[in-house]
Amino acid sequence: MYKKKQVALPKSNIKKYQLVKGMKDIVPEEQPFWSFVKDQVEKIAGEYSYQKIDTPVLESTNLFVRSVGEDTDIVTKEMYSFIDQGGENVTMRPEGTASIVRAYNEHGMVNLPQPVKFFYFGPMFRYDKPQSGRYRQFYQFGFEALGEAEPIIDAQQIFLGYKIFQSCGLNVSTQINSIGCSECRPVYQNLLIDYFKNIKSHLCDDCKKRMTKNPLRILDCKEKKCQELLVNLPQTVDNLCDNCRNHFVRVLEYLDELEVPYILNARIVRGLDYYTRTTFEFWANEEEEGRQNALGGGGRYDKLVELLGGRSTPAVGFAVGVERLITKMHDNDFAPPKSPAPDVFLAQLGNEARKRSLKLFEELKKAGFKAAESFAKNGIKPQLELANRLGVKYSLILGQKEILDKTILIRDMDGGIQEIINFEKIIPELEKRLGKRGENQPS
Ligand code: HAM
């Protein structure tokens, strides 16, 4: 709990506050990118019948320990967990899937027609080492489909992610794998243990422990020296049981049908424990460096609903890191379409005109015009300069003389031609020049 300090600081000690490490402001000039990505996500979600869900940032810590897994980096090193004032151990969500499954169970959504399909967009928190593309608060959007085991939905989700990246100007490389089920995965894990047995001394300390606890985790260790040992790995796909192999082959066939290019990659085991069968990541390029900063990833989690107290329900989903996606949009010089300039700028001179302009501005908006102003400015020149910068087509100029004459000046900003019009005729005059709003023009 915050406790007020008793000592008043001398003025010279007042510091300029800075962002907390690993956090990021999304400044106004970045907002068009964020709105654009959000629009694409919502558009595609609508086309594929995914419904929006918002879950809280705070969840009970055990939810993530149980779902993401006790031995994962996220749970062991990266969670923002604390005991709240009521003594409950809570965590600021490091990811979205566990919360979605909790909500699905808590609201009895197993009784709805299946699959139940959700999408979300919101901040996640991981106490990771901040570096390029890695923040402690970052945004994800994600898609989750619960209640469907058919491989067609895995492929459709990958396609859907691929389409969102394409709409943002990115050609991603889809890396795909299957990590099997509780029947075939232990066989593969034993092969991994054999593989690492002779080179164990070269592994990092964490991976030495992982060898006995959870050898799959070695494959996504971030340490360079461990990554370098993974060149001749046994392939997961060669060791799947018949059902898992059949499921995976069908996912790939559907991807071929959808013409989504993919690369089989045995190292895509993902850093969270809940996955079964299909796992995939979207990389910005085909090289290994893509792995360090994957743009997104996901897979099946057929056991998670049950693990969190629900009825056995297969599920599949993925999430994308929005900061990473937007960084790539910048790298590729992809600019979201600019929002249209205001229709009209309202310039005023003198006290009376300023007072009148306040009301006129509201009337312009009511008539559906996108209007701009700078009421606090005094001279006409700086106001018209601003109008020019905004790219408006017409400015309305109201001064002392116009107030007395019950007129207003309308200035065509392209040619600079000014005409005097009757104050009462402003709206019809603008409608004549720009078209009636609320009909075929966006306001
Ligand atoms: P994840 O791979 O941990 O999966 O995260 C998904 C994406 O979030 C990453 O590919 C990356 O773009 C972004 N991301 C992760 N950590 C950071 C960070 N520290 N800074 C910036 N971006 C980051 C999941 O979270 C799963 N819940 C995905 C999923 C959904 N699986 C099934 N359904």
Tab-separated table of C-alpha atoms and ligand atoms in Angstrom:
chain	number	residue	atom	x	y	z
A	1	MET	CA	0.000	0.000	0.000
A	2	TYR	CA	1.224	3.532	-0.789
A	3	LYS	CA	2.323	5.420	2.326
A	4	LYS	CA	2.556	9.201	2.207
A	5	LYS	CA	6.071	10.531	2.873
A	6	GLN	CA	6.266	13.101	5.680
A	7	VAL	CA	9.173	15.212	4.380
A	8	ALA	CA	8.494	17.960	1.809
A	9	LEU	CA	11.136	17.875	-0.930
A	10	PRO	CA	13.068	21.067	-1.761
A	11	LYS	CA	12.220	22.281	-5.281
A	12	SER	CA	15.709	21.468	-6.608
A	13	ASN	CA	14.984	17.776	-5.893
A	14	ILE	CA	11.921	17.599	-8.118
A	15	LYS	CA	12.812	15.164	-10.841
A	16	LYS	CA	11.460	14.735	-14.332
A	17	TYR	CA	9.613	11.459	-14.249
A	18	GLN	CA	10.315	8.832	-16.849
A	19	LEU	CA	8.658	5.686	-18.094
A	20	VAL	CA	9.003	2.608	-15.935
A	21	LYS	CA	11.525	0.264	-17.569
A	22	GLY	CA	10.021	-1.892	-20.309
A	23	MET	CA	6.912	0.295	-20.710
A	24	LYS	CA	5.984	2.318	-23.769
A	25	ASP	CA	3.783	5.323	-24.542
A	26	ILE	CA	1.656	5.111	-27.645
A	27	VAL	CA	1.921	8.722	-28.752
A	28	PRO	CA	-0.697	10.370	-31.011
A	29	GLU	CA	1.374	10.016	-34.189
A	30	GLU	CA	1.469	6.237	-33.631
A	31	GLN	CA	-2.273	5.973	-33.052
A	32	PRO	CA	-3.246	5.649	-36.755
A	33	PHE	CA	-1.183	2.426	-36.875
A	34	TRP	CA	-2.940	1.079	-33.788
A	35	SER	CA	-6.382	1.996	-35.093
A	36	PHE	CA	-5.564	0.434	-38.444
A	37	VAL	CA	-4.458	-2.865	-36.866
A	38	LYS	CA	-7.519	-2.893	-34.596
A	39	ASP	CA	-9.774	-2.291	-37.606
A	40	GLN	CA	-8.194	-5.170	-39.537
A	41	VAL	CA	-8.566	-7.502	-36.553
A	42	GLU	CA	-12.209	-6.541	-36.047
A	43	LYS	CA	-12.975	-6.827	-39.743
A	44	ILE	CA	-11.511	-10.326	-40.042
A	45	ALA	CA	-13.054	-11.395	-36.731
A	46	GLY	CA	-16.445	-10.345	-38.112
A	47	GLU	CA	-15.913	-12.193	-41.391
A	48	TYR	CA	-15.091	-15.435	-39.526
A	49	SER	CA	-17.667	-15.026	-36.713
A	50	TYR	CA	-15.249	-14.484	-33.821
A	51	GLN	CA	-16.871	-12.516	-30.987
A	52	LYS	CA	-15.087	-9.897	-28.893
A	53	ILE	CA	-14.272	-10.785	-25.303
A	54	ASP	CA	-12.552	-8.656	-22.657
A	55	THR	CA	-11.192	-10.288	-19.548
A	56	PRO	CA	-9.580	-8.482	-16.586
A	57	VAL	CA	-5.889	-7.717	-16.359
A	58	LEU	CA	-5.784	-9.251	-12.876
A	59	GLU	CA	-6.383	-12.966	-12.434
A	60	SER	CA	-5.507	-15.332	-9.651
A	61	THR	CA	-1.874	-16.396	-9.917
A	62	ASN	CA	-2.730	-20.094	-9.889
A	63	LEU	CA	-4.654	-19.739	-13.143
A	64	PHE	CA	-1.387	-19.059	-14.977
A	65	VAL	CA	0.753	-21.451	-12.938
A	66	ARG	CA	-1.637	-24.257	-13.807
A	67	SER	CA	-2.191	-23.404	-17.462
A	68	VAL	CA	1.054	-21.848	-18.730
A	69	GLY	CA	3.076	-24.318	-16.644
A	70	GLU	CA	5.201	-24.256	-13.493
A	71	ASP	CA	8.534	-24.695	-15.293
A	72	THR	CA	8.024	-22.144	-18.056
A	73	ASP	CA	10.001	-18.896	-18.250
A	74	ILE	CA	6.754	-16.965	-17.994
A	75	VAL	CA	5.797	-18.499	-14.645
A	76	THR	CA	9.252	-18.840	-13.119
A	77	LYS	CA	10.695	-15.463	-14.112
A	78	GLU	CA	8.276	-13.128	-15.798
A	79	MET	CA	5.016	-12.745	-13.918
A	80	TYR	CA	3.935	-9.541	-12.212
A	81	SER	CA	2.431	-11.234	-9.160
A	82	PHE	CA	1.576	-9.738	-5.810
A	83	ILE	CA	-0.533	-10.309	-2.753
A	84	ASP	CA	-3.403	-7.838	-2.785
A	85	GLN	CA	-4.741	-6.080	0.294
A	86	GLY	CA	-7.204	-8.901	0.886
A	87	GLY	CA	-4.364	-11.441	0.936
A	88	GLU	CA	-5.126	-12.927	-2.502
A	89	ASN	CA	-2.226	-13.884	-4.737
A	90	VAL	CA	-2.946	-12.174	-8.056
A	91	THR	CA	-1.067	-11.751	-11.334
A	92	MET	CA	-1.243	-9.196	-14.123
A	93	ARG	CA	-2.018	-11.453	-17.056
A	94	PRO	CA	1.068	-12.462	-19.053
A	95	GLU	CA	-1.133	-13.825	-21.865
A	96	GLY	CA	-4.794	-14.143	-22.817
A	97	THR	CA	-5.618	-17.815	-23.384
A	98	ALA	CA	-5.843	-18.918	-19.746
A	99	SER	CA	-8.311	-16.105	-18.986
A	100	ILE	CA	-10.433	-16.973	-22.010
A	101	VAL	CA	-10.656	-20.596	-20.891
A	102	ARG	CA	-11.504	-19.480	-17.348
A	103	ALA	CA	-14.291	-17.265	-18.731
A	104	TYR	CA	-15.563	-20.068	-21.004
A	105	ASN	CA	-15.831	-22.371	-17.991
A	106	GLU	CA	-17.155	-19.745	-15.612
A	107	HIS	CA	-19.980	-18.640	-17.935
A	108	GLY	CA	-20.999	-22.198	-18.854
A	109	MET	CA	-20.231	-21.587	-22.529
A	110	VAL	CA	-19.762	-25.306	-23.045
A	111	ASN	CA	-23.568	-25.364	-23.326
A	112	LEU	CA	-23.560	-22.988	-26.317
A	113	PRO	CA	-23.363	-24.301	-29.888
A	114	GLN	CA	-19.712	-25.204	-30.423
A	115	PRO	CA	-17.199	-23.990	-31.398
A	116	VAL	CA	-17.347	-20.774	-29.392
A	117	LYS	CA	-15.046	-18.320	-31.119
A	118	PHE	CA	-13.501	-15.305	-29.390
A	119	PHE	CA	-11.111	-12.520	-30.228
A	120	TYR	CA	-9.444	-10.026	-27.905
A	121	PHE	CA	-7.124	-7.036	-28.000
A	122	GLY	CA	-5.417	-5.807	-24.848
A	123	PRO	CA	-2.298	-5.330	-22.740
A	124	MET	CA	-0.256	-8.221	-21.317
A	125	PHE	CA	2.556	-8.031	-18.761
A	126	ARG	CA	5.811	-9.975	-18.595
A	127	TYR	CA	8.833	-9.057	-16.527
A	128	ASP	CA	11.120	-9.897	-19.418
A	129	LYS	CA	14.506	-8.333	-20.213
A	130	PRO	CA	13.517	-5.189	-22.151
A	131	GLN	CA	15.101	-4.988	-25.602
A	132	SER	CA	14.055	-4.325	-29.142
A	133	GLY	CA	10.609	-5.880	-29.625
A	134	ARG	CA	10.381	-6.962	-26.004
A	135	TYR	CA	8.426	-4.918	-23.503
A	136	ARG	CA	7.120	-5.502	-20.009
A	137	GLN	CA	3.714	-4.198	-20.986
A	138	PHE	CA	2.803	-5.127	-24.540
A	139	TYR	CA	-0.409	-5.592	-26.464
A	140	GLN	CA	-1.684	-8.742	-28.034
A	141	PHE	CA	-4.641	-9.485	-30.183
A	142	GLY	CA	-5.709	-13.090	-30.252
A	143	PHE	CA	-8.228	-15.510	-31.684
A	144	GLU	CA	-9.446	-18.589	-29.808
A	145	ALA	CA	-11.904	-21.272	-30.941
A	146	LEU	CA	-13.127	-23.628	-28.212
A	147	GLY	CA	-15.114	-26.814	-28.772
A	148	GLU	CA	-13.753	-28.021	-32.114
A	149	ALA	CA	-11.149	-30.732	-32.720
A	150	GLU	CA	-11.269	-30.808	-36.535
A	151	PRO	CA	-7.956	-29.832	-38.174
A	152	ILE	CA	-9.764	-27.534	-40.592
A	153	ILE	CA	-10.124	-24.936	-37.861
A	154	ASP	CA	-6.368	-24.997	-37.135
A	155	ALA	CA	-5.717	-24.257	-40.802
A	156	GLN	CA	-8.411	-21.628	-40.990
A	157	GLN	CA	-6.938	-19.815	-37.988
A	158	ILE	CA	-3.468	-19.823	-39.508
A	159	PHE	CA	-5.013	-18.458	-42.709
A	160	LEU	CA	-6.829	-15.779	-40.754
A	161	GLY	CA	-3.588	-14.669	-39.026
A	162	TYR	CA	-1.801	-14.727	-42.370
A	163	LYS	CA	-4.536	-12.525	-43.857
A	164	ILE	CA	-4.257	-9.966	-41.060
A	165	PHE	CA	-0.499	-9.724	-41.621
A	166	GLN	CA	-1.071	-9.330	-45.357
A	167	SER	CA	-3.590	-6.549	-44.774
A	168	CYS	CA	-0.841	-4.790	-42.783
A	169	GLY	CA	1.565	-5.120	-45.700
A	170	LEU	CA	3.561	-8.043	-44.284
A	171	ASN	CA	4.409	-11.346	-45.877
A	172	VAL	CA	5.113	-13.538	-42.886
A	173	SER	CA	6.704	-16.922	-42.784
A	174	THR	CA	4.462	-19.496	-41.090
A	175	GLN	CA	6.491	-22.023	-39.105
A	176	ILE	CA	4.518	-25.093	-38.140
A	177	ASN	CA	4.938	-28.249	-36.120
A	178	SER	CA	2.913	-30.824	-34.199
A	179	ILE	CA	3.974	-31.745	-30.683
A	180	GLY	CA	1.574	-34.679	-30.486
A	181	CYS	CA	-0.550	-35.797	-27.561
A	182	SER	CA	-0.046	-37.453	-24.177
A	183	GLU	CA	0.411	-40.770	-26.004
A	184	CYS	CA	3.150	-39.872	-28.469
A	185	ARG	CA	4.862	-36.921	-26.822
A	186	PRO	CA	6.634	-38.995	-24.128
A	187	VAL	CA	8.210	-41.063	-26.926
A	188	TYR	CA	9.548	-37.885	-28.496
A	189	GLN	CA	10.675	-36.543	-25.132
A	190	ASN	CA	12.726	-39.705	-24.579
A	191	LEU	CA	14.345	-39.225	-27.983
A	192	LEU	CA	15.205	-35.678	-26.955
A	193	ILE	CA	16.746	-36.853	-23.692
A	194	ASP	CA	18.892	-39.305	-25.690
A	195	TYR	CA	19.846	-36.497	-28.082
A	196	PHE	CA	20.950	-34.171	-25.282
A	197	LYS	CA	22.590	-36.841	-23.085
A	198	ASN	CA	26.036	-36.534	-24.652
A	199	ILE	CA	25.981	-32.769	-24.985
A	200	LYS	CA	24.400	-32.009	-21.626
A	201	SER	CA	27.503	-30.212	-20.323
A	202	HIS	CA	27.123	-27.582	-23.073
A	203	LEU	CA	23.561	-26.684	-22.070
A	204	CYS	CA	22.777	-23.680	-19.850
A	205	ASP	CA	21.953	-24.394	-16.200
A	206	ASP	CA	18.211	-23.960	-16.756
A	207	CYS	CA	18.237	-26.440	-19.635
A	208	LYS	CA	20.179	-28.990	-17.565
A	209	LYS	CA	17.222	-28.950	-15.178
A	210	ARG	CA	14.761	-28.986	-18.078
A	211	MET	CA	16.291	-32.273	-19.306
A	212	THR	CA	14.611	-34.160	-16.517
A	213	LYS	CA	11.610	-31.925	-15.889
A	214	ASN	CA	10.459	-30.927	-19.372
A	215	PRO	CA	12.940	-31.539	-22.219
A	216	LEU	CA	10.679	-29.870	-24.818
A	217	ARG	CA	11.380	-26.533	-23.088
A	218	ILE	CA	15.056	-26.804	-24.162
A	219	LEU	CA	13.930	-26.247	-27.746
A	220	ASP	CA	12.719	-22.737	-27.011
A	221	CYS	CA	15.519	-21.707	-24.644
A	222	LYS	CA	16.598	-18.148	-25.446
A	223	GLU	CA	20.315	-18.838	-24.700
A	224	LYS	CA	22.419	-18.775	-27.844
A	225	LYS	CA	24.653	-21.657	-26.739
A	226	CYS	CA	21.604	-23.908	-26.313
A	227	GLN	CA	20.126	-22.877	-29.625
A	228	GLU	CA	23.363	-23.804	-31.371
A	229	LEU	CA	22.990	-27.392	-30.137
A	230	LEU	CA	19.690	-27.935	-31.882
A	231	VAL	CA	20.884	-28.534	-35.438
A	232	ASN	CA	20.262	-32.275	-35.774
A	233	LEU	CA	17.202	-32.597	-33.618
A	234	PRO	CA	14.949	-35.633	-33.986
A	235	GLN	CA	11.801	-34.433	-35.764
A	236	THR	CA	8.557	-34.398	-33.801
A	237	VAL	CA	6.517	-35.158	-36.901
A	238	ASP	CA	8.413	-38.420	-37.481
A	239	ASN	CA	7.362	-39.624	-34.054
A	240	LEU	CA	3.658	-38.838	-33.861
A	241	CYS	CA	1.013	-41.499	-33.162
A	242	ASP	CA	-1.333	-42.328	-36.048
A	243	ASN	CA	-4.120	-40.009	-34.864
A	244	CYS	CA	-1.821	-37.034	-34.374
A	245	ARG	CA	-0.024	-37.666	-37.669
A	246	ASN	CA	-3.343	-37.876	-39.481
A	247	HIS	CA	-4.536	-34.655	-37.802
A	248	PHE	CA	-1.328	-32.837	-38.739
A	249	VAL	CA	-1.334	-34.057	-42.341
A	250	ARG	CA	-4.857	-32.739	-42.719
A	251	VAL	CA	-3.906	-29.322	-41.273
A	252	LEU	CA	-1.156	-29.142	-43.920
A	253	GLU	CA	-3.520	-30.251	-46.691
A	254	TYR	CA	-5.980	-27.496	-45.774
A	255	LEU	CA	-3.165	-24.954	-45.708
A	256	ASP	CA	-2.168	-26.113	-49.200
A	257	GLU	CA	-5.786	-25.676	-50.267
A	258	LEU	CA	-5.804	-22.131	-48.835
A	259	GLU	CA	-2.434	-21.492	-50.519
A	260	VAL	CA	-0.790	-20.475	-47.252
A	261	PRO	CA	2.952	-21.131	-47.514
A	262	TYR	CA	4.455	-22.815	-44.450
A	263	ILE	CA	7.719	-24.261	-43.214
A	264	LEU	CA	7.846	-27.440	-41.107
A	265	ASN	CA	9.951	-26.619	-38.066
A	266	ALA	CA	10.547	-29.143	-35.272
A	267	ARG	CA	11.630	-26.362	-32.920
A	268	ILE	CA	8.205	-24.752	-32.743
A	269	VAL	CA	7.262	-26.269	-29.380
A	270	ARG	CA	6.155	-22.897	-27.921
A	271	GLY	CA	7.044	-21.512	-24.518
A	272	LEU	CA	3.811	-22.467	-22.772
A	273	ASP	CA	2.891	-25.917	-21.476
A	274	TYR	CA	-0.742	-26.120	-22.550
A	275	TYR	CA	-0.159	-26.987	-26.197
A	276	THR	CA	-1.087	-30.277	-27.843
A	277	ARG	CA	-0.744	-31.278	-31.507
A	278	THR	CA	-0.527	-28.268	-33.889
A	279	THR	CA	1.861	-25.455	-32.898
A	280	PHE	CA	2.795	-22.542	-35.136
A	281	GLU	CA	4.497	-19.179	-35.211
A	282	PHE	CA	4.457	-16.247	-37.588
A	283	TRP	CA	7.940	-14.925	-38.265
A	284	ALA	CA	8.893	-11.742	-40.077
A	285	ASN	CA	11.433	-13.692	-42.124
A	286	GLU	CA	12.433	-17.289	-42.672
A	287	GLU	CA	15.702	-17.042	-40.775
A	288	GLU	CA	16.392	-17.996	-37.188
A	289	GLU	CA	16.387	-14.361	-36.109
A	290	GLY	CA	12.659	-14.434	-36.848
A	291	ARG	CA	12.306	-16.791	-33.919
A	292	GLN	CA	13.725	-14.339	-31.411
A	293	ASN	CA	11.066	-11.833	-32.248
A	294	ALA	CA	8.178	-13.963	-33.506
A	295	LEU	CA	5.299	-11.729	-34.506
A	296	GLY	CA	2.766	-14.202	-33.233
A	297	GLY	CA	2.146	-17.794	-32.320
A	298	GLY	CA	-0.346	-20.318	-31.139
A	299	GLY	CA	-1.627	-23.824	-31.470
A	300	ARG	CA	-3.999	-26.415	-30.083
A	301	TYR	CA	-4.671	-26.728	-26.375
A	302	ASP	CA	-7.039	-29.688	-26.230
A	303	LYS	CA	-6.501	-30.377	-22.511
A	304	LEU	CA	-6.625	-26.877	-21.054
A	305	VAL	CA	-10.388	-26.486	-20.557
A	306	GLU	CA	-10.420	-29.683	-18.520
A	307	LEU	CA	-7.246	-28.749	-16.659
A	308	LEU	CA	-8.985	-25.573	-15.507
A	309	GLY	CA	-12.028	-27.414	-14.218
A	310	GLY	CA	-14.256	-27.590	-17.317
A	311	ARG	CA	-15.594	-30.430	-19.428
A	312	SER	CA	-13.101	-31.997	-21.859
A	313	THR	CA	-13.097	-29.535	-24.800
A	314	PRO	CA	-10.636	-29.285	-27.681
A	315	ALA	CA	-9.466	-25.779	-28.613
A	316	VAL	CA	-7.078	-23.854	-30.800
A	317	GLY	CA	-5.886	-20.248	-30.898
A	318	PHE	CA	-3.109	-17.789	-31.521
A	319	ALA	CA	-1.985	-14.334	-30.463
A	320	VAL	CA	0.049	-11.603	-32.144
A	321	GLY	CA	2.273	-8.983	-30.499
A	322	VAL	CA	0.950	-5.634	-31.690
A	323	GLU	CA	4.133	-3.586	-31.022
A	324	ARG	CA	6.167	-6.085	-33.039
A	325	LEU	CA	3.652	-6.038	-35.863
A	326	ILE	CA	3.624	-2.231	-35.988
A	327	THR	CA	7.435	-2.062	-35.905
A	328	LYS	CA	7.485	-4.301	-38.976
A	329	MET	CA	4.883	-2.108	-40.682
A	330	HIS	CA	7.249	0.848	-40.168
A	331	ASP	CA	10.246	-1.189	-41.402
A	332	ASN	CA	8.285	-1.984	-44.565
A	333	ASP	CA	7.194	1.650	-45.023
A	334	PHE	CA	3.594	0.576	-44.779
A	335	ALA	CA	1.484	3.568	-43.824
A	336	PRO	CA	-2.141	3.189	-42.801
A	337	PRO	CA	-4.548	5.275	-44.883
A	338	LYS	CA	-4.730	8.828	-43.557
A	339	SER	CA	-7.997	9.887	-41.980
A	340	PRO	CA	-9.716	12.477	-44.199
A	341	ALA	CA	-8.944	16.162	-43.574
A	342	PRO	CA	-11.635	18.281	-41.901
A	343	ASP	CA	-14.153	19.815	-44.346
A	344	VAL	CA	-14.022	23.258	-42.945
A	345	PHE	CA	-11.929	25.433	-40.628
A	346	LEU	CA	-13.597	28.089	-38.532
A	347	ALA	CA	-11.387	31.185	-38.068
A	348	GLN	CA	-12.416	34.116	-35.897
A	349	LEU	CA	-11.202	37.561	-34.972
A	350	GLY	CA	-12.311	39.548	-31.933
A	351	ASN	CA	-14.220	38.699	-28.817
A	352	GLU	CA	-17.743	38.789	-30.186
A	353	ALA	CA	-16.748	36.633	-33.179
A	354	ARG	CA	-15.080	34.135	-30.908
A	355	LYS	CA	-18.252	33.846	-28.837
A	356	ARG	CA	-20.385	33.348	-31.954
A	357	SER	CA	-17.941	30.802	-33.363
A	358	LEU	CA	-18.409	28.541	-30.377
A	359	LYS	CA	-22.038	27.962	-31.286
A	360	LEU	CA	-21.444	27.893	-35.042
A	361	PHE	CA	-18.843	25.173	-34.537
A	362	GLU	CA	-21.467	22.999	-32.837
A	363	GLU	CA	-23.972	23.722	-35.643
A	364	LEU	CA	-21.445	22.673	-38.282
A	365	LYS	CA	-20.902	19.377	-36.486
A	366	LYS	CA	-24.634	18.877	-36.086
A	367	ALA	CA	-25.022	19.270	-39.848
A	368	GLY	CA	-22.456	16.465	-40.237
A	369	PHE	CA	-19.411	18.517	-41.255
A	370	LYS	CA	-15.999	17.630	-39.921
A	371	ALA	CA	-14.922	21.002	-38.596
A	372	ALA	CA	-11.663	22.261	-37.098
A	373	GLU	CA	-10.862	25.412	-35.150
A	374	SER	CA	-8.244	27.116	-33.058
A	375	PHE	CA	-10.348	29.375	-30.856
A	376	ALA	CA	-7.459	30.312	-28.582
A	377	LYS	CA	-5.468	31.896	-31.435
A	378	ASN	CA	-5.864	35.616	-32.076
A	379	GLY	CA	-4.637	36.605	-35.544
A	380	ILE	CA	-6.247	35.359	-38.762
A	381	LYS	CA	-2.873	34.475	-40.308
A	382	PRO	CA	-1.875	31.733	-37.844
A	383	GLN	CA	-5.400	30.323	-38.032
A	384	LEU	CA	-5.314	30.099	-41.828
A	385	GLU	CA	-1.833	28.593	-41.683
A	386	LEU	CA	-3.214	25.876	-39.462
A	387	ALA	CA	-6.166	25.370	-41.821
A	388	ASN	CA	-3.678	24.911	-44.651
A	389	ARG	CA	-1.660	22.429	-42.661
A	390	LEU	CA	-4.787	20.421	-41.926
A	391	GLY	CA	-5.586	20.349	-45.649
A	392	VAL	CA	-9.136	21.706	-45.319
A	393	LYS	CA	-10.987	22.750	-48.454
A	394	TYR	CA	-12.807	25.778	-47.029
A	395	SER	CA	-12.290	28.172	-44.154
A	396	LEU	CA	-15.051	30.279	-42.645
A	397	ILE	CA	-13.817	33.638	-41.352
A	398	LEU	CA	-15.822	35.582	-38.822
A	399	GLY	CA	-14.660	39.083	-37.747
A	400	GLN	CA	-16.129	42.194	-36.163
A	401	LYS	CA	-17.451	43.522	-39.497
A	402	GLU	CA	-19.137	40.226	-40.392
A	403	ILE	CA	-20.852	40.139	-37.004
A	404	LEU	CA	-22.319	43.612	-37.653
A	405	ASP	CA	-23.335	42.714	-41.233
A	406	LYS	CA	-24.671	39.268	-40.230
A	407	THR	CA	-22.364	37.705	-42.831
A	408	ILE	CA	-19.336	35.416	-42.908
A	409	LEU	CA	-16.442	34.957	-45.326
A	410	ILE	CA	-15.943	31.637	-47.035
A	411	ARG	CA	-12.438	31.086	-48.357
A	412	ASP	CA	-11.514	28.433	-50.896
A	413	MET	CA	-8.166	27.290	-49.499
A	414	ASP	CA	-6.910	26.072	-52.894
A	415	GLY	CA	-7.228	29.311	-54.833
A	416	GLY	CA	-7.538	31.766	-51.937
A	417	ILE	CA	-10.791	33.213	-53.331
A	418	GLN	CA	-13.027	34.667	-50.620
A	419	GLU	CA	-16.761	35.322	-50.887
A	420	ILE	CA	-19.164	36.989	-48.512
A	421	ILE	CA	-22.220	34.952	-47.623
A	422	ASN	CA	-25.205	35.495	-45.413
A	423	PHE	CA	-24.555	34.087	-41.909
A	424	GLU	CA	-27.876	32.223	-42.024
A	425	LYS	CA	-26.872	30.496	-45.280
A	426	ILE	CA	-23.649	28.886	-44.046
A	427	ILE	CA	-24.926	25.321	-43.841
A	428	PRO	CA	-26.789	25.284	-47.207
A	429	GLU	CA	-23.766	26.956	-48.849
A	430	LEU	CA	-21.402	24.309	-47.484
A	431	GLU	CA	-23.835	21.614	-48.520
A	432	LYS	CA	-23.906	23.068	-52.031
A	433	ARG	CA	-20.110	23.052	-52.215
A	434	LEU	CA	-19.297	19.848	-50.334
A	435	GLY	CA	-22.471	17.813	-50.611
A	436	LYS	CA	-25.063	17.145	-47.966
A	437	ARG	CA	-23.613	15.256	-45.029
A	438	GLY	CA	-25.082	12.085	-43.582
A	439	GLU	CA	-26.127	11.025	-47.105
A	440	ASN	CA	-23.265	9.910	-49.316
A	441	GLN	CA	-20.295	11.617	-47.667
A	442	PRO	CA	-18.516	10.418	-44.530
A	443	SER	CA	-18.682	13.079	-41.847
B	1	HAM	P1	3.259	-16.059	-26.993
B	1	HAM	O1	4.074	-16.673	-28.073
B	1	HAM	O2	3.811	-16.106	-25.632
B	1	HAM	O3	1.848	-16.789	-27.030
B	1	HAM	O4	2.931	-14.559	-27.351
B	1	HAM	C1	2.367	-14.220	-28.586
B	1	HAM	C2	3.069	-13.009	-29.162
B	1	HAM	O5	3.075	-11.935	-28.201
B	1	HAM	C3	4.529	-13.220	-29.475
B	1	HAM	O6	4.702	-13.864	-30.711
B	1	HAM	C4	5.043	-11.785	-29.509
B	1	HAM	O7	4.758	-11.171	-30.753
B	1	HAM	C5	4.212	-11.122	-28.448
B	1	HAM	N1	5.019	-10.982	-27.222
B	1	HAM	C6	5.278	-11.920	-26.288
B	1	HAM	N2	6.050	-11.424	-25.317
B	1	HAM	C7	6.301	-10.134	-25.641
B	1	HAM	C8	7.049	-9.063	-25.050
B	1	HAM	N3	7.684	-9.223	-23.885
B	1	HAM	N4	7.086	-7.867	-25.688
B	1	HAM	C9	6.438	-7.681	-26.860
B	1	HAM	N5	5.710	-8.641	-27.458
B	1	HAM	C10	5.645	-9.854	-26.875
B	1	HAM	C11	0.821	-16.507	-26.197
B	1	HAM	O8	0.784	-15.549	-25.473
B	1	HAM	C12	-0.343	-17.471	-26.341
B	1	HAM	N6	-1.384	-17.055	-25.416
B	1	HAM	C13	-0.843	-17.492	-27.772
B	1	HAM	C14	-2.017	-18.400	-27.949
B	1	HAM	C15	-3.306	-18.038	-28.058
B	1	HAM	N7	-1.969	-19.722	-27.991
B	1	HAM	C16	-3.207	-20.206	-28.121
B	1	HAM	N8	-4.014	-19.181	-28.150
